[in-house]
Amino acid sequence: MIIKSQIYNLRLVIVALSTLMCALGYYAYNNYSSLNEYHEFLIDENAMVESELSQMVASYDSLRFDNRDLQTKLDNSRIRIARILDSVKYLKPDVYLVSHYKKQLQVLKNENNSILALVEKLNAENEFLKQEAIRVGAELDQTISFSEHLESKNSTLSIINSKYQEKINKAKVLSVSSIAMQGVRRVTNNGDIKSTTTARRAKQINVCFTIPENKFAVKGKKELYVQIVDPLNNVVGDQGVFNTEASSLIYSKKIMVDYKNKNLEQCLFVKPSEDQSLQKGDYYVTVYHKSRLIGKTTMTLK
């Protein structure tokens, strides 16, 4: 009986140990599977972080800015990403490192979003400025074209105005017409002129002319110079010198007339100087106003 009892107890112990071994084996197997799954999870997480960091580096490499501050921020972020990426590639992943990398990745994502938002804003502003530049350029071209048109038109008007002004200035100039010159023997008491065509009988020369009507000329006193040149090229009755547009001339007579824009007839007498006598031949008379020649004629004394 005692031997049977011991055998029975031994069997119970063996069964218990077998059960325990099975349980421990099952637990070890489950624990090993869980560790493998967790390790694979860490590897996957690490690979995901590495992939996202690599994508961020690639996206940063394609960005270039003229804005110095923005480019500095971009370069600093690129350096940080490169350092973290190196750690992710070459360090064995564990729970702490993966958690740390993910936190750093989130920070970098936030920075990346901030930079990209700023880039988008700057691009929008640049596009607006570009469109404004195009608009302003078009308006400037229109302004320049209009200015050139006005300049051309103004030049044309200026030429036309100059021509009109020239015509008006010419129209303002006094002129004389119907100039007549004759030798005079004597003048009677009642004013009758006894003329002659013979030089030895002539004592003086009578010159008559008409200043025609001119509505453009300025009314008022007008100073006229009359010059008579004899056949010997001497000025008859030297009274002084006046200036013309070309030179200075000796005049035979200076008269003042009151012109009122209507026909004005004027006559005058020119006597030779005391040491001068009238010679046979052709005489030339010229009339000047403001240094400008306004009329002339000739006469012959026999």
XYZ file of C-alpha atoms in Angstrom:
302
model
C 0.000 0.000 0.000
C 2.807 2.391 0.869
C 4.560 1.752 -2.457
C 1.355 2.361 -4.422
C 0.795 5.633 -2.574
C 4.311 6.860 -3.436
C 3.875 5.941 -7.077
C 0.586 7.803 -7.173
C 2.179 10.925 -5.648
C 5.063 10.749 -8.106
C 2.618 10.642 -10.957
C 0.886 13.718 -9.606
C 4.209 15.549 -9.395
C 5.089 14.553 -12.946
C 1.699 15.726 -14.203
C 2.067 18.996 -12.329
C 5.579 19.567 -13.646
C 4.470 18.714 -17.169
C 1.605 21.161 -16.892
C 3.953 23.824 -15.522
C 6.451 23.220 -18.309
C 3.719 23.513 -20.904
C 2.497 26.727 -19.319
C 6.018 28.144 -19.187
C 6.608 27.125 -22.794
C 3.379 28.722 -23.874
C 4.216 31.913 -21.939
C 7.738 32.009 -23.375
C 6.408 31.512 -26.865
C 3.821 34.280 -26.473
C 6.408 36.616 -24.940
C 8.864 35.919 -27.758
C 6.177 36.606 -30.389
C 5.222 39.857 -28.649
C 8.852 40.966 -28.521
C 9.273 40.235 -32.219
C 6.102 42.124 -33.058
C 7.184 45.090 -30.907
C 10.635 45.093 -32.471
C 9.097 45.070 -35.931
C 6.801 47.901 -34.818
C 9.823 49.957 -33.704
C 11.550 49.254 -37.005
C 8.432 50.315 -38.945
C 8.075 53.492 -36.851
C 11.739 54.276 -37.333
C 11.426 53.705 -41.097
C 8.367 55.954 -41.226
C 10.250 58.746 -39.407
C 13.233 58.271 -41.738
C 10.975 58.417 -44.812
C 9.222 61.593 -43.684
C 12.543 63.240 -42.824
C 13.968 62.286 -46.226
C 10.905 63.771 -47.951
C 11.305 66.985 -45.972
C 14.997 67.234 -46.934
C 14.084 66.703 -50.600
C 11.365 69.358 -50.427
C 13.756 71.835 -48.759
C 16.436 71.222 -51.396
C 14.069 72.481 -54.098
C 13.367 75.752 -52.279
C 15.433 78.916 -52.853
C 14.503 82.415 -51.688
C 15.787 85.916 -52.261
C 14.594 86.797 -48.772
C 17.682 86.397 -46.547
C 15.802 85.813 -43.272
C 13.567 83.180 -44.816
C 16.520 81.447 -46.468
C 18.354 81.379 -43.099
C 15.370 79.745 -41.395
C 15.157 77.217 -44.195
C 18.879 76.384 -43.970
C 18.702 75.947 -40.183
C 15.729 73.591 -40.479
C 17.505 71.618 -43.223
C 20.574 71.165 -40.966
C 18.434 69.960 -38.042
C 16.563 67.510 -40.270
C 19.839 66.166 -41.686
C 21.224 65.552 -38.194
C 18.095 63.751 -37.001
C 18.000 61.741 -40.220
C 21.579 60.566 -39.640
C 20.642 59.444 -36.116
C 17.572 57.615 -37.373
C 19.619 55.810 -40.039
C 22.611 54.712 -37.967
C 21.361 54.255 -34.366
C 19.554 51.124 -33.240
C 15.913 52.039 -32.612
C 14.379 51.707 -29.148
C 11.275 53.039 -27.486
C 12.929 56.192 -26.207
C 14.653 57.054 -29.495
C 11.564 56.440 -31.622
C 9.465 58.572 -29.265
C 12.127 61.289 -29.316
C 12.362 61.190 -33.114
C 8.605 61.431 -33.489
C 8.502 64.464 -31.205
C 11.315 66.092 -33.191
C 9.525 65.183 -36.407
C 6.362 66.920 -35.208
C 8.353 70.037 -34.293
C 9.975 70.016 -37.721
C 6.593 69.512 -39.391
C 5.277 72.554 -37.550
C 8.311 74.561 -38.655
C 7.896 73.253 -42.182
C 4.223 74.235 -42.225
C 5.163 77.686 -40.920
C 7.830 78.126 -43.593
C 5.566 76.845 -46.364
C 2.753 79.134 -45.200
C 5.182 82.050 -45.312
C 6.360 80.928 -48.740
C 2.779 80.774 -49.970
C 2.143 84.235 -48.584
C 5.290 85.609 -50.217
C 4.415 83.924 -53.503
C 0.964 85.486 -53.375
C 2.507 88.887 -52.646
C 5.066 88.398 -55.410
C 2.334 87.432 -57.843
C 0.361 90.507 -56.820
C 3.457 92.683 -57.255
C 4.134 91.032 -60.603
C 0.601 91.752 -61.792
C 0.891 95.299 -60.430
C 4.181 95.721 -62.280
C 2.541 94.488 -65.479
C -0.413 96.831 -64.943
C 1.802 99.799 -64.088
C 4.060 98.954 -67.037
C 1.055 98.895 -69.359
C -0.207 102.190 -67.937
C 3.285 103.646 -68.273
C 3.459 102.508 -71.896
C 0.077 104.117 -72.515
C 1.228 107.287 -70.767
C 4.445 107.371 -72.786
C 2.518 106.724 -75.995
C -0.004 109.438 -75.117
C 2.833 111.775 -74.127
C 4.596 111.119 -77.420
C 1.312 111.728 -79.227
C 0.834 114.995 -77.347
C 4.444 115.930 -77.974
C 4.026 115.247 -81.669
C 0.740 117.126 -81.725
C 2.251 119.956 -79.710
C 5.200 120.063 -82.094
C 2.815 120.244 -85.037
C 0.771 122.936 -83.317
C 3.969 124.769 -82.437
C 5.034 124.716 -86.089
C 1.586 125.886 -87.161
C 1.594 128.529 -84.452
C 5.071 129.663 -85.496
C 3.898 129.963 -89.086
C 0.826 131.917 -88.018
C 2.937 134.058 -85.725
C 5.356 134.663 -88.564
C 2.480 135.669 -90.797
C 1.064 137.919 -88.077
C 4.469 139.482 -87.475
C 4.818 140.093 -91.183
C 1.307 141.484 -91.271
C 2.150 143.863 -88.416
C 5.024 145.386 -90.368
C 4.341 148.767 -91.910
C 4.771 149.145 -95.633
C 4.626 152.018 -98.069
C 3.088 152.114 -101.519
C 2.694 154.555 -104.351
C 6.119 156.099 -103.767
C 6.688 159.059 -106.055
C 9.761 161.292 -106.337
C 10.254 164.458 -108.386
C 12.664 167.341 -108.730
C 11.319 170.673 -107.426
C 12.190 174.125 -108.821
C 10.131 175.988 -106.258
C 7.018 175.914 -104.111
C 4.523 178.740 -104.511
C 2.974 180.654 -101.642
C -0.237 178.698 -101.963
C 1.685 175.392 -101.777
C 1.790 174.475 -105.438
C 4.880 172.495 -106.418
C 6.697 173.511 -109.583
C 8.464 170.330 -110.638
C 11.300 169.769 -113.074
C 13.145 166.869 -114.641
C 16.323 168.900 -115.151
C 19.051 168.596 -112.565
C 20.390 172.169 -112.900
C 16.917 173.606 -112.297
C 16.006 171.385 -109.357
C 16.549 172.942 -105.928
C 15.210 170.081 -103.855
C 13.464 166.719 -104.144
C 9.879 165.960 -103.228
C 8.998 162.443 -102.041
C 5.409 161.282 -101.506
C 4.149 157.866 -100.414
C 1.175 156.153 -98.834
C 1.186 153.987 -95.711
C -1.685 151.590 -96.480
C -4.362 150.408 -94.080
C -3.169 147.609 -91.799
C -5.442 146.350 -89.011
C -2.647 144.199 -87.551
C -0.162 147.040 -87.098
C 0.070 148.863 -83.794
C -1.468 152.314 -83.737
C 0.528 155.341 -82.681
C 3.569 157.403 -83.502
C 5.892 155.924 -86.120
C 9.407 157.141 -86.845
C 10.399 156.851 -90.517
C 13.777 157.394 -92.168
C 14.107 158.432 -95.809
C 17.375 158.088 -97.703
C 18.016 159.559 -101.177
C 21.186 158.552 -102.995
C 22.360 160.639 -105.998
C 24.101 159.406 -109.179
C 27.498 159.871 -107.483
C 26.383 157.506 -104.692
C 26.223 160.337 -102.179
C 23.348 160.765 -99.742
C 21.353 163.902 -100.499
C 20.926 166.188 -97.461
C 22.944 164.256 -94.867
C 20.967 164.514 -91.582
C 22.607 161.805 -89.480
C 22.972 158.044 -89.090
C 20.479 155.279 -88.217
C 20.848 151.524 -87.810
C 19.292 148.979 -90.147
C 19.123 145.181 -89.827
C 22.390 144.884 -91.773
C 24.377 148.077 -91.126
C 24.321 151.771 -90.262
C 23.088 154.218 -92.929
C 23.000 157.961 -93.446
C 19.488 159.330 -93.767
C 18.230 162.322 -95.716
C 15.100 162.968 -93.666
C 13.517 161.689 -90.472
C 9.779 162.169 -89.975
C 7.250 161.204 -87.302
C 3.770 160.121 -88.395
C 0.654 159.315 -86.362
C -0.637 156.046 -87.777
C -4.222 154.934 -87.036
C -4.424 151.745 -89.103
C -5.868 153.627 -92.036
C -4.385 154.877 -95.305
C -1.995 157.695 -94.518
C -0.455 159.855 -97.258
C 2.806 161.573 -96.480
C 4.971 164.025 -98.433
C 8.327 165.551 -97.588
C 11.054 167.712 -99.123
C 14.760 166.970 -99.104
C 17.261 169.747 -99.811
C 20.860 169.086 -100.756
C 23.541 170.085 -98.274
C 25.144 173.548 -98.746
C 28.191 172.051 -100.436
C 26.062 169.721 -102.548
C 24.172 170.159 -105.813
C 21.803 167.859 -107.643
C 23.493 165.961 -110.459
C 22.186 164.498 -113.681
C 21.354 160.818 -113.488
C 19.395 158.306 -111.448
C 18.308 158.925 -107.842
C 17.313 156.150 -105.457
C 14.972 156.680 -102.531
C 14.407 154.158 -99.717
C 12.071 154.338 -96.709
C 12.825 152.571 -93.387
C 10.818 151.875 -90.255
C 12.452 150.315 -87.169
C 15.591 149.540 -89.181
C 13.525 147.633 -91.775
C 13.267 148.625 -95.431
C 9.581 149.170 -96.226
C 9.651 150.859 -99.658
C 11.827 152.219 -102.480
C 11.715 153.833 -105.919
C 13.912 155.679 -108.442
C 13.877 158.973 -110.374
C 15.996 160.361 -113.205
C 17.073 163.985 -113.582
C 18.399 165.146 -116.920
